Amino acid sequence: MRTRVAIVGAGPAGMFLAHLLHLEGIDATVIERRDRAYVEGRVRAGVLEQGTVALMHRLGVADRLMREGLVHGGTNVALDGKLFRIDMAALTGGSTVTVYGQQEVMRDLFDAAEARGLSIVWDASDVALSGIDGDRPHVTWRRDGVTQQLDCDFVVGCDGYHGVSRAAIPRDVLRVFERVYPFGWLGVLADVPPAEHELIYANHERGFALASMRSPTRSRYYIQCALDEEVADWSDDRFWDELCLRLGPDAAAKVTRGPSFEKSIAPLRSFVAEPMRWGRLFLAGDAAHIVPPTGAKGMNLAVSDVTMLSQALTEHYRERSDAGIDHYSARALARVWKAERFSWWFTSVTHRFPTMDGFDRRIQMAELDYLRGSLAAQRALAENYVGLPLEAA
Ligand code: APR
Ligand code: PHB
């Protein structure tokens, strides 16, 4: 088998890239370890930057997004129970974000992939990359007991943090930068109306809380928890009580309680691998970088990576120029690091760190009090939250 671009992984990075290349008429095949139901079933964040929404329109996969996505022009911050709103649209000349779950995005991408006949191999085990430092790269895998090989011009590693692609870059070339946070997020989904029509990011002495949503009838809530906590120890009642305490009395009065149908704990991590290109291998999305979920940048970063990469590959095939390919890693990393900075900052000012002393706590309170009172500080948050522009090509 032969294709131009072999894409490892059918998460957001891999599927957005597959559609982008299809639009440009560049032949590609996606090789995914799991099946569609698994990939679509994973519960992830659900805030789309303006650029992500624009890309879904460009790819012709935005019909349901337009009908069901919730456009938010602002967001709320709570400090010890007192709420203030940041008018992101007013501060950014009209930019907004759209609340639409990653699961919905994946469903739309897979439905359109089927309709357009994009090539996806599901249930591929033992995926391995070879020849990426030469000019004849290929990907091999096993399926139904048979080994398959795909020859290609380029391999794109979109296989997430635990994938195999990043490890194909030699150890003396790859540099990794990492922060592991001393807490996790306990997340709950429940079919109850959201407390507020926009999100609430709450810094409370007992820890962070976030009120988010999936639709007018489905809420998504999170509370910061210790890493050694077990989901089983969090009954719905205990969760609602703790959430309400942290959001403060005004927001708590608007919380509708109900049975949860999903409850899980996720650790928080900042991680960047450099470079994002080695020979004929490119990395995109979580394969190259992880952000803590505060600010919901994960999927949006995958989208900006593959947007830049598809431009570089289009330039390669159309104009026979490798300038874009050679520039991809530096260009993508420039935006990645700004999103890393924002996600780290937003996490740092909203969470309770176990080592925090009185000084740290007061600095945090001063930071959020400054945010409450300064339109300049709010604008800095707003322009990062709605999504920074792509770096110049
Ligand atoms: N071979 C083939 N596929 C693999 C392999 C492998 N060895 N290892 C992992 N995969 C697949 C996974 O099953 C998954 O479907 O690669 C995909 C990676 O998807 P994500 O982890 O979602 O990564 P990415 O597409 O970069 O998404 C970035 O979306 O899911 C969120 O938290 C993620 O917000 C981040 C964003
Ligand atoms: C979510 O709805 O899952 C969500 C929203 C905002 C975030 C993180 C997660 O910052």
Coordinates of N, CA and C in Angstrom, one line a residue, residues 17-162:
L17 N -6.5 16.9 10.4 CA -5.4 16.9 9.4 C -5.9 16.1 8.1
A18 N -6.5 14.9 8.4 CA -7.0 14.1 7.3 C -8.0 14.9 6.4
H19 N -8.9 15.7 7.1 CA -9.8 16.5 6.3 C -9.2 17.7 5.6
L20 N -8.2 18.3 6.2 CA -7.5 19.4 5.6 C -6.7 18.9 4.3
L21 N -6.1 17.7 4.4 CA -5.3 17.2 3.3 C -6.3 16.8 2.2
H22 N -7.4 16.2 2.5 CA -8.4 15.9 1.6 C -8.9 17.1 0.8
L23 N -9.1 18.2 1.5 CA -9.5 19.5 0.9 C -8.5 19.9 -0.2
E24 N -7.2 19.7 0.1 CA -6.1 20.1 -0.8 C -5.8 19.1 -1.8
G25 N -6.5 18.0 -1.8 CA -6.3 16.9 -2.8 C -5.0 16.1 -2.5
I26 N -4.6 16.1 -1.3 CA -3.4 15.3 -0.9 C -3.8 14.0 -0.3
D27 N -3.3 12.9 -0.9 CA -3.7 11.6 -0.5 C -3.2 11.2 0.9
A28 N -4.0 10.7 1.8 CA -3.5 10.4 3.1 C -4.3 9.2 3.7
T29 N -3.7 8.5 4.6 CA -4.4 7.4 5.3 C -4.1 7.5 6.8
V30 N -5.2 7.3 7.6 CA -5.1 7.4 9.0 C -5.1 6.0 9.6
I31 N -4.1 5.8 10.5 CA -4.0 4.4 11.2 C -4.3 4.6 12.6
E32 N -5.3 4.0 13.1 CA -5.8 4.2 14.5 C -5.8 2.8 15.3
R33 N -5.3 2.9 16.5 CA -5.2 1.7 17.3 C -6.5 1.1 17.8
R34 N -7.5 2.1 18.0 CA -8.7 1.6 18.6 C -9.8 1.7 17.6
D35 N -11.1 1.6 18.0 CA -12.2 1.7 17.0 C -12.9 3.1 17.2
R36 N -13.8 3.3 16.2 CA -14.4 4.7 16.2 C -15.2 4.9 17.6
A37 N -15.9 3.9 18.0 CA -16.7 4.1 19.2 C -15.9 4.5 20.4
Y38 N -14.7 4.0 20.5 CA -13.8 4.3 21.6 C -13.3 5.7 21.5
V39 N -12.8 6.1 20.3 CA -12.3 7.5 20.1 C -13.4 8.5 20.4
E40 N -14.6 8.2 19.9 CA -15.7 9.2 20.0 C -16.3 9.2 21.4
G41 N -16.0 8.2 22.2 CA -16.6 8.1 23.5 C -15.8 8.8 24.6
R42 N -14.6 9.1 24.3 CA -13.8 9.7 25.3 C -14.3 11.2 25.7
V43 N -14.5 11.4 27.0 CA -15.0 12.7 27.4 C -13.9 13.6 27.6
R44 N -13.9 14.7 26.8 CA -12.8 15.7 26.9 C -13.5 17.1 27.1
A45 N -12.6 18.1 26.9 CA -13.1 19.5 27.1 C -14.1 19.9 26.0
G46 N -14.6 21.1 26.0 CA -15.6 21.4 25.0 C -15.7 22.9 24.7
V47 N -14.6 23.6 24.7 CA -14.6 25.0 24.4 C -13.8 25.2 23.1
L48 N -14.4 25.6 22.0 CA -13.8 25.8 20.7 C -13.4 27.3 20.6
E49 N -12.1 27.5 20.3 CA -11.7 28.9 19.9 C -12.3 29.3 18.6
Q50 N -12.3 30.6 18.4 CA -12.8 31.1 17.1 C -12.1 30.4 15.9
G51 N -10.8 30.2 15.9 CA -10.1 29.6 14.8 C -10.6 28.2 14.6
T52 N -10.9 27.4 15.6 CA -11.4 26.0 15.5 C -12.7 26.0 14.8
V53 N -13.6 27.0 15.3 CA -14.9 27.1 14.7 C -14.8 27.4 13.2
A54 N -13.9 28.4 12.9 CA -13.7 28.8 11.5 C -13.2 27.6 10.6
L55 N -12.3 26.8 11.2 CA -11.8 25.6 10.4 C -13.0 24.6 10.2
M56 N -13.8 24.4 11.2 CA -14.9 23.5 10.9 C -15.9 24.0 9.8
H57 N -16.0 25.3 9.7 CA -16.8 25.8 8.6 C -16.1 25.6 7.3
R58 N -14.8 25.9 7.3 CA -14.0 25.7 6.0 C -14.0 24.2 5.5
L59 N -14.0 23.3 6.5 CA -14.0 21.9 6.1 C -15.4 21.4 5.8
G60 N -16.4 22.2 6.0 CA -17.8 21.8 5.7 C -18.3 20.8 6.8
V61 N -17.9 20.9 8.0 CA -18.4 20.0 9.1 C -19.0 20.8 10.2
A62 N -19.6 22.0 9.9 CA -20.1 22.9 11.0 C -21.6 22.9 11.1
D63 N -22.4 22.1 10.3 CA -23.8 22.2 10.3 C -24.4 22.1 11.8
R64 N -24.0 21.0 12.4 CA -24.5 20.7 13.8 C -24.0 21.8 14.8
L65 N -22.7 22.1 14.6 CA -22.1 23.1 15.4 C -22.9 24.4 15.4
M66 N -23.3 24.8 14.2 CA -24.1 26.0 14.1 C -25.4 25.9 14.8
R67 N -26.0 24.7 14.7 CA -27.3 24.6 15.4 C -27.2 24.4 16.9
E68 N -26.2 23.6 17.3 CA -26.1 23.2 18.7 C -25.1 23.9 19.6
G69 N -24.0 24.5 18.9 CA -23.0 25.1 19.7 C -23.5 26.3 20.4
L70 N -22.9 26.5 21.6 CA -23.4 27.7 22.5 C -22.3 28.7 22.4
V71 N -22.6 29.9 21.8 CA -21.6 30.9 21.6 C -21.5 31.8 22.9
H72 N -20.3 31.9 23.4 CA -20.1 32.6 24.7 C -19.2 33.8 24.4
G73 N -19.7 35.0 24.8 CA -19.0 36.2 24.6 C -18.2 36.6 25.9
G74 N -18.5 35.9 26.9 CA -17.8 36.2 28.2 C -17.6 35.0 29.1
T75 N -16.8 35.2 30.2 CA -16.7 34.1 31.1 C -16.6 34.7 32.5
N76 N -16.9 33.9 33.5 CA -16.9 34.4 34.9 C -15.8 33.8 35.7
V77 N -15.3 34.7 36.6 CA -14.3 34.2 37.6 C -14.8 34.4 39.0
A78 N -14.7 33.5 39.9 CA -15.1 33.6 41.3 C -13.9 33.6 42.2
L79 N -13.8 34.6 43.1 CA -12.8 34.6 44.1 C -13.4 34.5 45.4
D80 N -13.2 33.4 46.1 CA -13.8 33.2 47.4 C -15.3 33.5 47.4
G81 N -16.0 33.0 46.3 CA -17.4 33.0 46.3 C -18.0 34.3 45.6
K82 N -17.1 35.3 45.3 CA -17.6 36.5 44.7 C -17.3 36.5 43.2
L83 N -18.4 36.6 42.4 CA -18.2 36.5 40.9 C -17.9 37.8 40.2
F84 N -17.1 37.8 39.2 CA -17.1 38.9 38.2 C -17.0 38.3 36.8
R85 N -17.5 39.1 35.9 CA -17.5 38.7 34.5 C -16.5 39.4 33.6
I86 N -15.9 38.6 32.7 CA -14.9 39.2 31.8 C -15.6 39.2 30.4
D87 N -15.8 40.4 29.9 CA -16.6 40.5 28.6 C -15.6 40.3 27.5
M88 N -15.4 39.1 27.1 CA -14.3 38.7 26.1 C -14.6 39.4 24.8
A89 N -15.9 39.4 24.4 CA -16.2 39.9 23.0 C -15.9 41.4 23.0
A90 N -16.2 42.1 24.0 CA -16.0 43.6 24.0 C -14.5 43.9 24.1
L91 N -13.7 43.0 24.8 CA -12.3 43.3 25.0 C -11.5 42.8 23.7
T92 N -12.0 42.0 22.9 CA -11.2 41.5 21.7 C -11.8 41.9 20.4
G93 N -12.7 42.9 20.4 CA -13.2 43.4 19.1 C -14.2 42.3 18.5
G94 N -14.9 41.6 19.4 CA -16.0 40.8 18.9 C -15.7 39.3 18.9
S95 N -14.6 38.8 19.4 CA -14.3 37.4 19.4 C -15.1 36.7 20.4
T96 N -15.4 35.4 20.1 CA -16.2 34.6 21.1 C -15.6 33.2 21.1
V97 N -16.0 32.4 22.0 CA -15.7 30.9 22.0 C -17.0 30.2 21.8
T98 N -17.0 28.9 21.4 CA -18.2 28.2 21.3 C -18.1 26.9 22.1
V99 N -19.1 26.7 22.9 CA -19.1 25.5 23.8 C -19.8 24.3 23.0
Y100 N -19.0 23.3 22.7 CA -19.4 22.2 21.9 C -18.5 21.0 22.2
G101 N -19.0 20.0 22.7 CA -18.1 18.9 23.3 C -17.2 18.3 22.2
Q102 N -16.0 17.9 22.7 CA -15.0 17.2 21.7 C -15.7 16.0 21.2
Q103 N -16.5 15.3 21.9 CA -17.2 14.1 21.4 C -18.0 14.4 20.2
E104 N -18.7 15.6 20.2 CA -19.5 16.0 19.1 C -18.7 16.4 17.9
V105 N -17.5 17.0 18.2 CA -16.6 17.4 17.1 C -16.1 16.1 16.4
M106 N -15.8 15.1 17.2 CA -15.3 13.8 16.6 C -16.4 13.1 15.8
R107 N -17.6 13.2 16.3 CA -18.7 12.5 15.6 C -18.9 13.2 14.2
D108 N -18.8 14.5 14.2 CA -19.0 15.3 12.9 C -17.8 15.0 12.0
L109 N -16.6 14.9 12.5 CA -15.4 14.6 11.7 C -15.5 13.2 11.1
F110 N -15.9 12.2 11.9 CA -16.0 10.8 11.4 C -17.2 10.7 10.4
D111 N -18.3 11.3 10.7 CA -19.4 11.2 9.7 C -19.0 11.7 8.4
A112 N -18.3 12.9 8.4 CA -17.9 13.5 7.1 C -16.8 12.7 6.5
A113 N -16.0 12.1 7.3 CA -14.9 11.2 6.7 C -15.5 10.0 6.0
E114 N -16.6 9.4 6.6 CA -17.2 8.3 5.9 C -17.9 8.8 4.6
A115 N -18.6 9.9 4.7 CA -19.3 10.4 3.5 C -18.3 10.7 2.4
R116 N -17.1 11.2 2.7 CA -16.1 11.6 1.7 C -15.1 10.5 1.3
G117 N -15.3 9.4 2.0 CA -14.4 8.2 1.7 C -13.0 8.4 2.1
L118 N -12.7 9.1 3.2 CA -11.4 9.2 3.7 C -10.9 7.8 4.2
S119 N -9.6 7.6 4.0 CA -9.1 6.3 4.3 C -8.6 6.2 5.8
I120 N -9.3 5.4 6.6 CA -9.0 5.2 8.0 C -8.9 3.7 8.3
V121 N -7.8 3.3 8.9 CA -7.6 1.9 9.3 C -7.9 1.8 10.8
W122 N -8.9 1.1 11.2 CA -9.2 1.0 12.7 C -8.5 -0.3 13.2
D123 N -8.4 -0.3 14.6 CA -8.0 -1.5 15.3 C -6.6 -2.0 14.8
A124 N -5.7 -1.1 14.5 CA -4.3 -1.4 14.1 C -3.5 -1.6 15.4
S125 N -2.9 -2.8 15.5 CA -2.1 -3.0 16.7 C -0.6 -3.0 16.3
D126 N 0.3 -2.9 17.2 CA 1.8 -2.9 17.0 C 2.2 -1.9 15.9
V127 N 1.6 -0.7 15.9 CA 2.0 0.3 14.9 C 3.4 0.7 15.1
A128 N 4.2 0.7 14.0 CA 5.6 1.0 14.1 C 6.0 1.9 12.9
L129 N 6.9 2.8 13.1 CA 7.4 3.8 12.1 C 8.8 3.4 11.7
S130 N 9.1 3.4 10.4 CA 10.4 3.1 9.9 C 10.9 4.1 8.9
G131 N 12.2 4.2 8.8 CA 12.7 5.0 7.6 C 12.4 6.5 7.7
I132 N 12.1 7.0 8.8 CA 11.7 8.5 8.8 C 13.0 9.4 8.6
D133 N 14.2 8.8 8.8 CA 15.4 9.6 8.6 C 15.9 9.5 7.2
G134 N 15.3 8.7 6.4 CA 15.7 8.5 5.0 C 14.6 9.1 4.1
D135 N 14.5 8.7 2.8 CA 13.5 9.2 2.0 C 12.4 8.2 1.6
R136 N 12.4 7.1 2.3 CA 11.4 6.0 2.0 C 10.7 5.6 3.4
P137 N 10.0 6.5 4.0 CA 9.4 6.1 5.3 C 8.2 5.1 5.1
H138 N 8.0 4.3 6.1 CA 6.8 3.5 6.0 C 6.3 3.2 7.5
V139 N 5.0 2.9 7.5 CA 4.3 2.5 8.8 C 3.9 1.1 8.7
T140 N 4.1 0.3 9.7 CA 3.6 -1.1 9.7 C 2.7 -1.3 10.9
W141 N 1.7 -2.2 10.8 CA 0.9 -2.6 11.9 C 0.3 -4.0 11.7
R142 N -0.3 -4.5 12.7 CA -1.0 -5.8 12.6 C -2.5 -5.6 12.7
R143 N -3.2 -6.3 11.9 CA -4.7 -6.3 12.0 C -5.2 -7.7 11.6
D144 N -6.1 -8.2 12.5 CA -6.6 -9.6 12.2 C -5.4 -10.6 12.0
G145 N -4.3 -10.4 12.7 CA -3.2 -11.4 12.7 C -2.3 -11.2 11.5
V146 N -2.6 -10.2 10.6 CA -1.8 -10.0 9.4 C -1.0 -8.7 9.5
T147 N 0.3 -8.7 9.2 CA 1.1 -7.5 9.2 C 0.9 -6.7 7.9
Q148 N 0.6 -5.4 8.0 CA 0.4 -4.6 6.9 C 1.5 -3.5 6.8
Q149 N 1.8 -3.0 5.6 CA 2.8 -2.0 5.4 C 2.2 -0.9 4.5
L150 N 2.5 0.4 5.0 CA 2.0 1.5 4.2 C 3.3 2.4 3.9
D151 N 3.7 2.5 2.6 CA 4.8 3.3 2.2 C 4.2 4.7 2.0
C152 N 5.0 5.7 2.3 CA 4.5 7.1 2.2 C 5.7 8.1 2.0
D153 N 5.3 9.4 1.8 CA 6.3 10.4 1.7 C 6.6 11.0 3.1
F154 N 5.6 11.1 3.9 CA 5.7 11.7 5.3 C 4.8 10.9 6.3
V155 N 5.3 10.9 7.5 CA 4.5 10.3 8.6 C 4.1 11.5 9.6
V156 N 2.9 11.5 10.0 CA 2.5 12.5 11.0 C 2.0 11.8 12.2
G157 N 2.7 12.0 13.3 CA 2.4 11.4 14.6 C 1.3 12.2 15.3
C158 N 0.1 11.7 15.2 CA -1.1 12.4 15.9 C -1.6 11.4 16.9
D159 N -0.7 10.6 17.5 CA -1.1 9.5 18.4 C -1.1 9.8 19.9
G160 N -1.2 11.1 20.2 CA -1.4 11.5 21.6 C -0.1 11.3 22.5
Y161 N -0.3 11.6 23.7 CA 0.8 11.5 24.7 C 1.4 10.1 24.8
H162 N 0.6 9.1 24.7 CA 1.0 7.7 25.0 C 1.4 7.0 23.7

